[in-house]
Amino acid sequence: DTGVSQDPRHKITKRGQNVTFRCDPISEHNRLYWYRQTLGQGPEFLTYFQNEAQLEKSRLLSDRFSAERPKGSFSTLEIQRTEQGDSAMYLCASSLSELAGLITDTQYFGPGTRLTVL
Amino acid sequence: AQTVTQSQPEMSVQEAETVTLSCTYDTSESDYYLFWYKQPPSRQMILVIRQEAYKQQNATENRFSVNFQKAAKSFSLKISDSQLGDAAMYFCAYDPGNEKLTFGTGTRLTIIP
């Protein structure tokens, strides 16, 4: 068990460019979550997947954001036409949901990708 | 909407002493889950402790324990015998059972040698 990994750890981009982040969850985990954390704040939920299905998206996730988890393993989060307000830490977490929602499972977080939009 | 409030932006404690971090939350649910996560500087979020609302017994993990007051919607974290490695941002988080965590704004804990 190597934990949740994210790539890249840091990304600096110019306004208007597209960026893509990758998250590799803990291998047996079927749920994967994306959060955004701005300076001085706690993480805010963006979206989550059960296997390859995207089950929910926050209203924070504008049309410029898209997330995928094509084979139910790793996930990508793409931001198109980045804006300075997108600068934040993007966190990925995973969990193993065994009982179809009967018991909530602990989420394990990756190290995050820090995005800076100039 | 659920909210989580951490009213102490910063706390400090002498090494080996005990410190309590406060957290209150707002919910109309009767079953839910509460967590404390620790985020060391430039490092990833780590689970410290977890509490199920249906359990009356307060959760304990080694030097970490909680005081869960369901009626008061309070969930404080006590760290005993504080160590230098405990220095971090501590986040309280609420989950109504759908695994969408709502976090507080965090408390920065400094350990004084």
GROMACS .gro file of N, CA and C in nm, chain B residues 1 4 10-12 15 17-18 32-33 41 45 48-49 54-55 61 67-68 72 75 78 81 93 95 103 105 108:
model
   84
  119ALA      N    1  -2.759   2.393   0.502
  119ALA     CA    2  -2.627   2.338   0.472
  119ALA      C    3  -2.549   2.319   0.601
  122VAL      N    4  -1.914   2.378   0.968
  122VAL     CA    5  -1.819   2.336   1.071
  122VAL      C    6  -1.739   2.459   1.112
  128GLU      N    7  -0.535   2.980   1.588
  128GLU     CA    8  -0.402   2.937   1.631
  128GLU      C    9  -0.406   2.898   1.778
  129MET      N   10  -0.326   2.795   1.808
  129MET     CA   11  -0.308   2.754   1.947
  129MET      C   12  -0.161   2.716   1.964
  130SER      N   13  -0.114   2.731   2.087
  130SER     CA   14   0.021   2.686   2.117
  130SER      C   15   0.021   2.613   2.251
  133GLU      N   16   0.563   2.162   2.503
  133GLU     CA   17   0.590   2.021   2.484
  133GLU      C   18   0.558   1.945   2.612
  135GLU      N   19   0.275   1.900   2.743
  135GLU     CA   20   0.150   1.945   2.804
  135GLU      C   21   0.031   1.897   2.721
  136THR      N   22  -0.088   1.930   2.770
  136THR     CA   23  -0.212   1.891   2.704
  136THR      C   24  -0.280   2.012   2.642
  150TYR      N   25  -2.431   1.068   1.168
  150TYR     CA   26  -2.326   1.132   1.089
  150TYR      C   27  -2.191   1.091   1.147
  151TYR      N   28  -2.087   1.142   1.087
  151TYR     CA   29  -1.951   1.106   1.126
  151TYR      C   30  -1.870   1.235   1.140
  159PRO      N   31   0.303   2.102   0.783
  159PRO     CA   32   0.346   2.194   0.678
  159PRO      C   33   0.398   2.121   0.555
  163MET      N   34  -0.263   1.552   0.428
  163MET     CA   35  -0.363   1.542   0.532
  163MET      C   36  -0.364   1.398   0.586
  166VAL      N   37  -0.653   1.173   1.207
  166VAL     CA   38  -0.613   1.162   1.348
  166VAL      C   39  -0.710   1.073   1.423
  167ILE      N   40  -0.840   1.102   1.406
  167ILE     CA   41  -0.939   1.030   1.484
  167ILE      C   42  -1.075   1.043   1.418
  172TYR      N   43  -2.357   0.784   1.639
  172TYR     CA   44  -2.444   0.692   1.711
  172TYR      C   45  -2.373   0.628   1.830
  173LYS      N   46  -2.243   0.646   1.837
  173LYS     CA   47  -2.167   0.591   1.949
  173LYS      C   48  -2.156   0.695   2.059
  179GLU      N   49  -0.740   0.755   2.034
  179GLU     CA   50  -0.629   0.696   1.958
  179GLU      C   51  -0.500   0.740   2.024
  185ASN      N   52  -1.387   1.484   2.281
  185ASN     CA   53  -1.502   1.506   2.369
  185ASN      C   54  -1.619   1.538   2.277
  186PHE      N   55  -1.702   1.438   2.254
  186PHE     CA   56  -1.814   1.449   2.162
  186PHE      C   57  -1.941   1.479   2.241
  190ALA      N   58  -2.492   1.939   2.211
  190ALA     CA   59  -2.431   2.071   2.194
  190ALA      C   60  -2.365   2.086   2.057
  193PHE      N   61  -1.736   1.897   1.919
  193PHE     CA   62  -1.645   1.784   1.893
  193PHE      C   63  -1.502   1.833   1.910
  196LYS      N   64  -0.852   1.650   2.214
  196LYS     CA   65  -0.752   1.667   2.318
  196LYS      C   66  -0.627   1.591   2.281
  199ASP      N   67   0.029   1.496   2.631
  199ASP     CA   68   0.174   1.477   2.617
  199ASP      C   69   0.220   1.526   2.479
  211ALA      N   70  -1.379   1.782   1.052
  211ALA     CA   71  -1.459   1.756   0.933
  211ALA      C   72  -1.584   1.678   0.969
  213ASP      N   73  -1.924   1.455   0.813
  213ASP     CA   74  -1.975   1.374   0.701
  213ASP      C   75  -2.114   1.323   0.737
  221PHE      N   76  -1.529   2.066   0.586
  221PHE     CA   77  -1.419   2.097   0.677
  221PHE      C   78  -1.439   2.233   0.743
  223THR      N   79  -1.221   2.569   0.914
  223THR     CA   80  -1.112   2.650   0.860
  223THR      C   81  -0.977   2.616   0.921
  226ARG      N   82  -0.414   2.620   1.367
  226ARG     CA   83  -0.270   2.596   1.357
  226ARG      C   84  -0.214   2.573   1.496
   0.00000   0.00000   0.00000
